[in-house]
PDB file of C-alpha atoms and ligand atoms in Angstrom:
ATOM      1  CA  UNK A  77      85.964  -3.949 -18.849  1.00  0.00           C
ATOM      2  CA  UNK A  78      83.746  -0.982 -19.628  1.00  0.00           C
ATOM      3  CA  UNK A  79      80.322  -0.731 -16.946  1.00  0.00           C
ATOM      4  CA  UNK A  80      77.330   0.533 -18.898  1.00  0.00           C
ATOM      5  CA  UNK A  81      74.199   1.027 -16.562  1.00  0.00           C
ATOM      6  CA  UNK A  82      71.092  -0.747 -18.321  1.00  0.00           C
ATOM      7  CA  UNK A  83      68.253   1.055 -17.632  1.00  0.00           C
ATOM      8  CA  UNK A  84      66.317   4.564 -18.781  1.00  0.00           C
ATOM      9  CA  UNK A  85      65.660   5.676 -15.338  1.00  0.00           C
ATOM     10  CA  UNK A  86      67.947   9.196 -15.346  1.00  0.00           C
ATOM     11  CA  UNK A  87      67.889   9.195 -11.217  1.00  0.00           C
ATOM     12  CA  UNK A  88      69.524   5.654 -11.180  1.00  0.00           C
ATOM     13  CA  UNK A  89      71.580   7.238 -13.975  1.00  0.00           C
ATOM     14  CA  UNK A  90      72.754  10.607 -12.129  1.00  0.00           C
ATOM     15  CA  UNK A  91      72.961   8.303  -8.634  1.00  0.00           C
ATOM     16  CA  UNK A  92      75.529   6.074 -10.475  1.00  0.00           C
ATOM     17  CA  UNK A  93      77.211   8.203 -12.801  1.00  0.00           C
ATOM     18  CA  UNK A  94      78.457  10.168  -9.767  1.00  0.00           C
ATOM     19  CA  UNK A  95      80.643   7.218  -8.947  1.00  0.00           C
ATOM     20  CA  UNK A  96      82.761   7.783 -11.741  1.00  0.00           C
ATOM     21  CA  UNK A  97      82.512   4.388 -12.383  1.00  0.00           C
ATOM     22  CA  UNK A  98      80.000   4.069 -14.937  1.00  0.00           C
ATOM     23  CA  UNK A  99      80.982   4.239 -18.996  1.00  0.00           C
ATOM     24  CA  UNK A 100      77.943   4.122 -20.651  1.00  0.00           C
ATOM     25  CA  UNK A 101      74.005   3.804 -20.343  1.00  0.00           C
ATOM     26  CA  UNK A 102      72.064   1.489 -22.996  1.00  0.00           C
ATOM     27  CA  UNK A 103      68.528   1.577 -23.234  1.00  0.00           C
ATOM     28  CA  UNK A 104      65.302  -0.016 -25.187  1.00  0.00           C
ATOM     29  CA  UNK A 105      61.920   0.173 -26.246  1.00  0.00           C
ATOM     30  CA  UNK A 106      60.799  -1.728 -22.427  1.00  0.00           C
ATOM     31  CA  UNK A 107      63.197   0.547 -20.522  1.00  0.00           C
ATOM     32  CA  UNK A 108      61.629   3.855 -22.498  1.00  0.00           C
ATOM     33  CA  UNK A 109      58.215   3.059 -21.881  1.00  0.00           C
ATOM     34  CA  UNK A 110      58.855   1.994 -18.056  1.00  0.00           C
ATOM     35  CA  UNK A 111      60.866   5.733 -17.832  1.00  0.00           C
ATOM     36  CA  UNK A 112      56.853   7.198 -19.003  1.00  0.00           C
ATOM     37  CA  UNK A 113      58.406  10.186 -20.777  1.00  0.00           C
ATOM     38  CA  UNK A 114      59.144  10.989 -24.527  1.00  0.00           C
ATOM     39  CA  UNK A 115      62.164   9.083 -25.792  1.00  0.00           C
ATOM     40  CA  UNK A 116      64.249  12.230 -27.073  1.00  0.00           C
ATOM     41  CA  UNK A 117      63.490  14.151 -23.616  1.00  0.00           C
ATOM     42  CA  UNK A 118      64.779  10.632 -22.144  1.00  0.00           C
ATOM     43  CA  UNK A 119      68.014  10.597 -24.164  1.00  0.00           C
ATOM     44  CA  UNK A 120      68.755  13.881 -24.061  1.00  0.00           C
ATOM     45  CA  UNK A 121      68.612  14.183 -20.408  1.00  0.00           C
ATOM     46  CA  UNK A 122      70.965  10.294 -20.159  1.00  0.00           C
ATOM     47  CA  UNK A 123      73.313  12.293 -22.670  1.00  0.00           C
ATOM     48  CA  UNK A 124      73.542  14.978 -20.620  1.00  0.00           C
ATOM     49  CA  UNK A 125      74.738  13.155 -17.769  1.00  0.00           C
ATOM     50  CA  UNK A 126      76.350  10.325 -18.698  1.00  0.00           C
ATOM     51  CA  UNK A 127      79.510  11.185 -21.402  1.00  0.00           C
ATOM     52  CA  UNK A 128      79.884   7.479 -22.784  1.00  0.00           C
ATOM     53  CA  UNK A 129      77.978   6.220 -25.098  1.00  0.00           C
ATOM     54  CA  UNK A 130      74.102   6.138 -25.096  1.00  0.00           C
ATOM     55  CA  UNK A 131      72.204   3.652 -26.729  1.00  0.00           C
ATOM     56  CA  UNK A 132      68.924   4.474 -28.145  1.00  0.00           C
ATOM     57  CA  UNK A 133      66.961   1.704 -29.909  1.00  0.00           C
ATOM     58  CA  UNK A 134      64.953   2.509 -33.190  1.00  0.00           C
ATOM     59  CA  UNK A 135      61.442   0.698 -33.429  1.00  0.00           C
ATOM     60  CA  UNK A 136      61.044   0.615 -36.802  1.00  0.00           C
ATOM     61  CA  UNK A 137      61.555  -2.474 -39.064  1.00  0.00           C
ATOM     62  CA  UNK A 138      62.390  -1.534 -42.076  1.00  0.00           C
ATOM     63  CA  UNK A 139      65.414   0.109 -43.465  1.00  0.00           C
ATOM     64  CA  UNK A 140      64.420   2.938 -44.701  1.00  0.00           C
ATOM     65  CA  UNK A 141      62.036   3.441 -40.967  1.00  0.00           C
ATOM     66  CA  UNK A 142      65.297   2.417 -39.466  1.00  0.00           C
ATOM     67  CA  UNK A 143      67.611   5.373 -41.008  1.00  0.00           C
ATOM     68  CA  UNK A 144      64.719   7.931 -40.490  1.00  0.00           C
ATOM     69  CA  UNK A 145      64.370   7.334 -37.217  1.00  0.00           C
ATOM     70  CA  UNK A 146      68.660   6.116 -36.691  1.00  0.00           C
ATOM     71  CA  UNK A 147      69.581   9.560 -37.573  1.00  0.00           C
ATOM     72  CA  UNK A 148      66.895  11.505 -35.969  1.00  0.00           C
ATOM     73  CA  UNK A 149      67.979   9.762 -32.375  1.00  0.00           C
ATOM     74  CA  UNK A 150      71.578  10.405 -33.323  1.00  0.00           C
ATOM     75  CA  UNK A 151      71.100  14.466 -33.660  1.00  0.00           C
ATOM     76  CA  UNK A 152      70.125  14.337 -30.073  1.00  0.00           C
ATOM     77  CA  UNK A 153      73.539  14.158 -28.881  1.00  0.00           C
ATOM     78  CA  UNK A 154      77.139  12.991 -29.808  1.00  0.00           C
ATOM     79  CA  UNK A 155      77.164  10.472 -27.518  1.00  0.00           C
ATOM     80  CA  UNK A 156      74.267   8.455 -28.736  1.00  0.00           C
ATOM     81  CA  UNK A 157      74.635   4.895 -30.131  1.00  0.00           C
ATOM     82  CA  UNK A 158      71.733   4.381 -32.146  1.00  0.00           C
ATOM     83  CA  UNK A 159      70.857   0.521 -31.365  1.00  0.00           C
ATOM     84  CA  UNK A 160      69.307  -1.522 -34.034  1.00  0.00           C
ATOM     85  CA  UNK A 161      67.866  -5.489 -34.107  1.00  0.00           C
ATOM     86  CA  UNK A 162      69.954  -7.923 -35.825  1.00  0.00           C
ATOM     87  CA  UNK A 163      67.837  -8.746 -38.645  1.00  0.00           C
ATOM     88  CA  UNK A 164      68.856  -8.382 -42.794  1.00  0.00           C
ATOM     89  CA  UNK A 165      67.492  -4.689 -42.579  1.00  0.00           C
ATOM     90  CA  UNK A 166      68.996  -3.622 -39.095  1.00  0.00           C
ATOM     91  CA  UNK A 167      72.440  -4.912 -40.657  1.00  0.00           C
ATOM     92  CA  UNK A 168      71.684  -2.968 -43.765  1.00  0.00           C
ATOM     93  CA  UNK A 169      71.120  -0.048 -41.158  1.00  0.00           C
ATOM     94  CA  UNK A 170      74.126  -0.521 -39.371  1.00  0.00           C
ATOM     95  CA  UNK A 171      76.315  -0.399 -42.447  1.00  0.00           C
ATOM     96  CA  UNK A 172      75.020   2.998 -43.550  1.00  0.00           C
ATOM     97  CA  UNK A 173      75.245   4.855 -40.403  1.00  0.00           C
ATOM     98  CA  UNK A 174      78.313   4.013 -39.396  1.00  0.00           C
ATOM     99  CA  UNK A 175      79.416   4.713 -42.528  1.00  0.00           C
ATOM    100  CA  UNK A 176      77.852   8.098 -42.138  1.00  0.00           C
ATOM    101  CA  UNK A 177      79.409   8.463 -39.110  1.00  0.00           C
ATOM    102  CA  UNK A 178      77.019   6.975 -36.178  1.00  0.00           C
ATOM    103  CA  UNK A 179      78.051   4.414 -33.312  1.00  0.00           C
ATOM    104  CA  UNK A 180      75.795   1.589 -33.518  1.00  0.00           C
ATOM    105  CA  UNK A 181      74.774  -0.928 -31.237  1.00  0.00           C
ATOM    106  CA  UNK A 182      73.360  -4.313 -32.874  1.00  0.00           C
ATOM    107  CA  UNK A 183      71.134  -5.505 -30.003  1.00  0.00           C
ATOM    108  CA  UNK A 184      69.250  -8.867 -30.047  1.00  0.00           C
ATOM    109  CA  UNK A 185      71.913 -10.933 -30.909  1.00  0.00           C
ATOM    110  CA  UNK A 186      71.341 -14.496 -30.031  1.00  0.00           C
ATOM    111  CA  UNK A 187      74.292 -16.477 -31.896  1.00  0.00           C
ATOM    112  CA  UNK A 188      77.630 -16.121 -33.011  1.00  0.00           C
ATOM    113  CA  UNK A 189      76.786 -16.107 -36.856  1.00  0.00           C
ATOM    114  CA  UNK A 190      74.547 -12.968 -35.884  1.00  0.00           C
ATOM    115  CA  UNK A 191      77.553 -11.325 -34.210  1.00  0.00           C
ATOM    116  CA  UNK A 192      79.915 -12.178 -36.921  1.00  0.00           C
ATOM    117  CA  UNK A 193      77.424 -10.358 -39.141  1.00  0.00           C
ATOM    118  CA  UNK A 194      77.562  -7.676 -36.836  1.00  0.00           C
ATOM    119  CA  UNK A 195      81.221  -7.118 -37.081  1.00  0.00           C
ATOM    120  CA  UNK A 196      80.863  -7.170 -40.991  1.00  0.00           C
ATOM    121  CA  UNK A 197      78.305  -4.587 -41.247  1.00  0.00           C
ATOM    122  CA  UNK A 198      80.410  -2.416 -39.146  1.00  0.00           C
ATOM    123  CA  UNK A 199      78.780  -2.091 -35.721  1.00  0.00           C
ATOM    124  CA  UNK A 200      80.722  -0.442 -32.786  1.00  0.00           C
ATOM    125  CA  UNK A 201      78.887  -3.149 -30.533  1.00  0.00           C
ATOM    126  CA  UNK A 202      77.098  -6.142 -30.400  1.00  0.00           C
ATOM    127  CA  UNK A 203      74.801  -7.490 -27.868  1.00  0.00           C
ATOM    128  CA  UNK A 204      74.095 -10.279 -26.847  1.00  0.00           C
ATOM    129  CA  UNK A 205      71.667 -11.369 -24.478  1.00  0.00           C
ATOM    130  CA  UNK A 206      72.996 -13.792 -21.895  1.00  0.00           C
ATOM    131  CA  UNK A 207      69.944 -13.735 -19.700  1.00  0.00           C
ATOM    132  CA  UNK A 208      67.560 -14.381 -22.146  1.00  0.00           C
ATOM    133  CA  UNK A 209      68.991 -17.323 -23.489  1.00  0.00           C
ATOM    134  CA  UNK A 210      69.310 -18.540 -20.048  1.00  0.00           C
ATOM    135  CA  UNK A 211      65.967 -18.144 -19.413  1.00  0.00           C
ATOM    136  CA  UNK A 212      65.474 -21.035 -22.164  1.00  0.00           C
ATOM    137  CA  UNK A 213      68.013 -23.473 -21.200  1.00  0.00           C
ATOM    138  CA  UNK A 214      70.954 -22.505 -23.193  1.00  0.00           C
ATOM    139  CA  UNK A 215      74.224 -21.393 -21.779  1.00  0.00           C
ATOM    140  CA  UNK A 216      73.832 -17.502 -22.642  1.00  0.00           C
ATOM    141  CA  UNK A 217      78.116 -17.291 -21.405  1.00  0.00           C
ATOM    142  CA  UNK A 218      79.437 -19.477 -23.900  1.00  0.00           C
ATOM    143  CA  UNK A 219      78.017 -17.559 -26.619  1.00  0.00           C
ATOM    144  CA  UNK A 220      80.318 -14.557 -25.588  1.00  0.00           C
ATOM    145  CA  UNK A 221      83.059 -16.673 -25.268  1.00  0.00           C
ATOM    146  CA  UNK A 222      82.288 -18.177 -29.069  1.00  0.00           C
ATOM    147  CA  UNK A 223      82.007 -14.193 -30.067  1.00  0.00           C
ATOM    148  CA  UNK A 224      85.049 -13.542 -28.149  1.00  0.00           C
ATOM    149  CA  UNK A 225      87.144 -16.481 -29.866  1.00  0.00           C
ATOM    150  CA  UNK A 226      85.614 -15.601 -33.602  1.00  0.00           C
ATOM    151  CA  UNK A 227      86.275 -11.951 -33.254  1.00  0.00           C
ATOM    152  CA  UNK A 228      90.038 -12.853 -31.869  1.00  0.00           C
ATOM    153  CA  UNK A 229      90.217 -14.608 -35.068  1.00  0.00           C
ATOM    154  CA  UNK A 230      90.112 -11.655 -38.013  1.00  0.00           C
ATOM    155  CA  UNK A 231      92.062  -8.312 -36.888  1.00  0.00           C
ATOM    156  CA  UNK A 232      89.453  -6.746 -39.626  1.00  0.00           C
ATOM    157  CA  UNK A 233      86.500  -7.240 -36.691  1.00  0.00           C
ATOM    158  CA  UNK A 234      86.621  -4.464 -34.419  1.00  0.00           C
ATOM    159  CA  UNK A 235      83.224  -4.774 -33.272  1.00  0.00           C
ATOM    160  CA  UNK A 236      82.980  -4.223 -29.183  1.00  0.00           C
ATOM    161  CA  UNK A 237      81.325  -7.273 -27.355  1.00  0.00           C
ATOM    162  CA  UNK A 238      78.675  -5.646 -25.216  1.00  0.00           C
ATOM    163  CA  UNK A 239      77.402  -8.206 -22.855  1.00  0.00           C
ATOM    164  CA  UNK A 240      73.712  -7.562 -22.153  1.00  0.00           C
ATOM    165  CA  UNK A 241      70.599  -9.023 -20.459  1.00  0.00           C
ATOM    166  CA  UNK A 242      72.736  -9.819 -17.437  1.00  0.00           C
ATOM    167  CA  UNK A 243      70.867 -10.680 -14.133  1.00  0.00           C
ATOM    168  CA  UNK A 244      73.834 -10.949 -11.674  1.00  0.00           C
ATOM    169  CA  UNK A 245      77.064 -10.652 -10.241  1.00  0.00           C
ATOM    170  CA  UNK A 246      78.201 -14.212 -11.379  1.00  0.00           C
ATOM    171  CA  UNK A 247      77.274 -12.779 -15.087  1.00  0.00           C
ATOM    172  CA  UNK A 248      79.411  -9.670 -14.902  1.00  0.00           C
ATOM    173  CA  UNK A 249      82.580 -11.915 -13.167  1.00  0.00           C
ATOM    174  CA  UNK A 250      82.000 -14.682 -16.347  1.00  0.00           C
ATOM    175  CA  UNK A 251      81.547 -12.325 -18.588  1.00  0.00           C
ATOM    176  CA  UNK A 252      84.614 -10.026 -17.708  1.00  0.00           C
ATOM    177  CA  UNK A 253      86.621 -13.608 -17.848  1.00  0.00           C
ATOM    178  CA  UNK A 254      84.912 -14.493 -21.467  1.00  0.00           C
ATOM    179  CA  UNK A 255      86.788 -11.250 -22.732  1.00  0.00           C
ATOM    180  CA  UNK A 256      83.264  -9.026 -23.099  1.00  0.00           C
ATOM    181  CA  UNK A 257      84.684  -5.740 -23.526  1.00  0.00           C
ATOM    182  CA  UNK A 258      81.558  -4.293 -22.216  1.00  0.00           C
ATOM    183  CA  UNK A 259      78.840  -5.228 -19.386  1.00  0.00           C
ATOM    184  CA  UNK A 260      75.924  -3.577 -19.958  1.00  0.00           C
ATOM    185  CA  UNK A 261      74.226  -4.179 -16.025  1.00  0.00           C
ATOM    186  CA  UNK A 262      70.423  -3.476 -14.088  1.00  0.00           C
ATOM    187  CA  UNK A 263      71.255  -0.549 -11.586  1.00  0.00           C
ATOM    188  CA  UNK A 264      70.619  -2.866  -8.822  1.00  0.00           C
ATOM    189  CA  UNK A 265      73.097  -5.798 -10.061  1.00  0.00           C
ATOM    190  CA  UNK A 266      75.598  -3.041 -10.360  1.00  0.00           C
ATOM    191  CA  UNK A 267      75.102  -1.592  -7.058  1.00  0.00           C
ATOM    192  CA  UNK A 268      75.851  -5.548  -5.836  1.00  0.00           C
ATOM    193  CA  UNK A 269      78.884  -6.142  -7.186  1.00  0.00           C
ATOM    194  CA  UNK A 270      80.522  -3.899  -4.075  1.00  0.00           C
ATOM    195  CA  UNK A 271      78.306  -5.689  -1.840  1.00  0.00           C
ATOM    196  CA  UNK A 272      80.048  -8.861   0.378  1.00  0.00           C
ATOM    197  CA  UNK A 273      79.095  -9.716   3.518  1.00  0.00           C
ATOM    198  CA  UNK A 274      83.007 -10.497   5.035  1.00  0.00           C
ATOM    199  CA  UNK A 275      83.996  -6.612   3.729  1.00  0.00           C
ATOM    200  CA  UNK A 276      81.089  -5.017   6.280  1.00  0.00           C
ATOM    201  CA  UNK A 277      81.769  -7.859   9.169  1.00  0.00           C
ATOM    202  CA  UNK A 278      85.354  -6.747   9.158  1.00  0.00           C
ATOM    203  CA  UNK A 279      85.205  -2.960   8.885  1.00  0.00           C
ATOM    204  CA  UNK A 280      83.137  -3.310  11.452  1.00  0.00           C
ATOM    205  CA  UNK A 281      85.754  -5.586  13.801  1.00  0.00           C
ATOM    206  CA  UNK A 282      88.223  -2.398  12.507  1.00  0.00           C
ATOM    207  CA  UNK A 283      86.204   0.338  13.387  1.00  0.00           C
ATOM    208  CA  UNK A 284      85.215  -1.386  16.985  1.00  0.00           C
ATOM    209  CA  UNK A 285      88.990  -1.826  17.343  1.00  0.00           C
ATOM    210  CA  UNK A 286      90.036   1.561  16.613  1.00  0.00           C
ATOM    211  CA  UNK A 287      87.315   3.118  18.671  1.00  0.00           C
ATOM    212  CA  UNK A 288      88.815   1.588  21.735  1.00  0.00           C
ATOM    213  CA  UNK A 289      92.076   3.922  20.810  1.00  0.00           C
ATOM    214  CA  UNK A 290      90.358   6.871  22.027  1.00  0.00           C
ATOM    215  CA  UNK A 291      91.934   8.606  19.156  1.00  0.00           C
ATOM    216  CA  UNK A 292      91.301  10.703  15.734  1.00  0.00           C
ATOM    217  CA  UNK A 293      92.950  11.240  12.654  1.00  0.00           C
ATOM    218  CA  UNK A 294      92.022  14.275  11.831  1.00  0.00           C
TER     219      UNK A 294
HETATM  220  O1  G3P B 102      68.815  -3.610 -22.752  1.00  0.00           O
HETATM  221  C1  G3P B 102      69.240  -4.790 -23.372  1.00  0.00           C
HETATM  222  C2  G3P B 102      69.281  -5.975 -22.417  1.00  0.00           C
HETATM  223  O2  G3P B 102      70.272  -5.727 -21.440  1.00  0.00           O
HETATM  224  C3  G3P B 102      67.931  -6.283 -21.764  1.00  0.00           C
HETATM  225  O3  G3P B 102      68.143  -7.182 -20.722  1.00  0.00           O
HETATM  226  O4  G3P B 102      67.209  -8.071 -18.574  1.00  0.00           O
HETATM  227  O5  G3P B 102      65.622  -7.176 -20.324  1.00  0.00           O
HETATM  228  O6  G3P B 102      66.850  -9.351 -20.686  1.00  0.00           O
HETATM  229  P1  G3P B 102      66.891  -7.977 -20.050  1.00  0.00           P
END
């Protein structure tokens, strides 16, 4: 399962990226305008740190807004995937940039019709938003495992399921078992998933243990 860091912040970005273990960064509108600085100097500077993919939302509507701005975010860097809504027109979108050559990222998907659409119009990902259907009383996991079973279904859909709006570790272990081929996770959830309270109450019993040796390894 592919860790993408969720978030526009590049010091969380450069702190994280240094683990090796992160594959990506996606980003939106919220997470740009919490970051306070131009979106291309934003992007450039996540691209420049982070090889994976990028995502970098459009905010335009419309097609033709959404191709405009689409391929001006792509000629930042090669590593951007330019992230569109799934509406009729962000579909339309999708369709024509990856066919000229862009990774896209379908972002506000919400059902498994919109990310079988998804996977027809071509996009590299899809994501949908676990958390936020949570928040409403729906179960936001078994609509990657519906992706997950629909896309296991037609060879033809190659479309990567990018699990997004998680909240915790719980979402990134159900996820991984749904089949999500990407999490896309808050710095702070990601920095938890090391985190167990048995792992530092028995290094600890180790390290008091081997301190009574006297000795060194090096
Ligand atoms: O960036 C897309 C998605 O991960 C946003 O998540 O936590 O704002 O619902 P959230």
């Amino acid at each position: 399962m592919k860790f993408f860091v969720d978030t526009a912040d590049i010091a969380e970005i450069e702190d994280l990226a240094a683990s090796g273990l992160v594959d990506g960064v996606t980003t939106n509108p919220s997470l740009i305008a919490k970051a306070g600085k131009p979106i291309r100097d934003v992007i450039a500077a996540i691209c420049a740190t982070v090889e994976g993919p990028v995502s970098a939302e459009v905010t335009a509507i419309d097609f033709d807004g959404m191709m405009e701005e689409g391929q001006a975010l792509a000629g930042i860097a090669p590593n951007v995937a330019v992230k569109v809504p799934l509406t009729w027109d962000g579909l339309k979108a999708c369709r024509a940039l990856t066919q000229r050559g862009h990774k896209v990222n379908v972002t506000l998907c919400f059902s498994a019709n919109q990310a079988l659409l998804a996977a027809k119009a071509g996009a590299t990902f899809v994501s949908p938003f676990i958390g936020r259907l949570d928040d409403i009383g729906y179960d936001g996991m078994e609509l990657i495992r519906q992706i997950r079973a629909i896309y296991d279904n037609y060879e033809a859909l190659d479309t990567e399921i990018l699990a997004a709006s998680i909240r915790t570790p719980f979402h990134v272990t159900e996820a991984a078992l749904a089949g999500a081929d990407v999490a896309t996770i808050p710095p702070a959830v990601l920095k938890n998933l090391a985190k167990n309270p048995l792992t530092d109450k028995n290094l600890d019993g180790f390290l008091a243990d081997w301190k009574k040796t006297g000795q060194s390894i090096l």
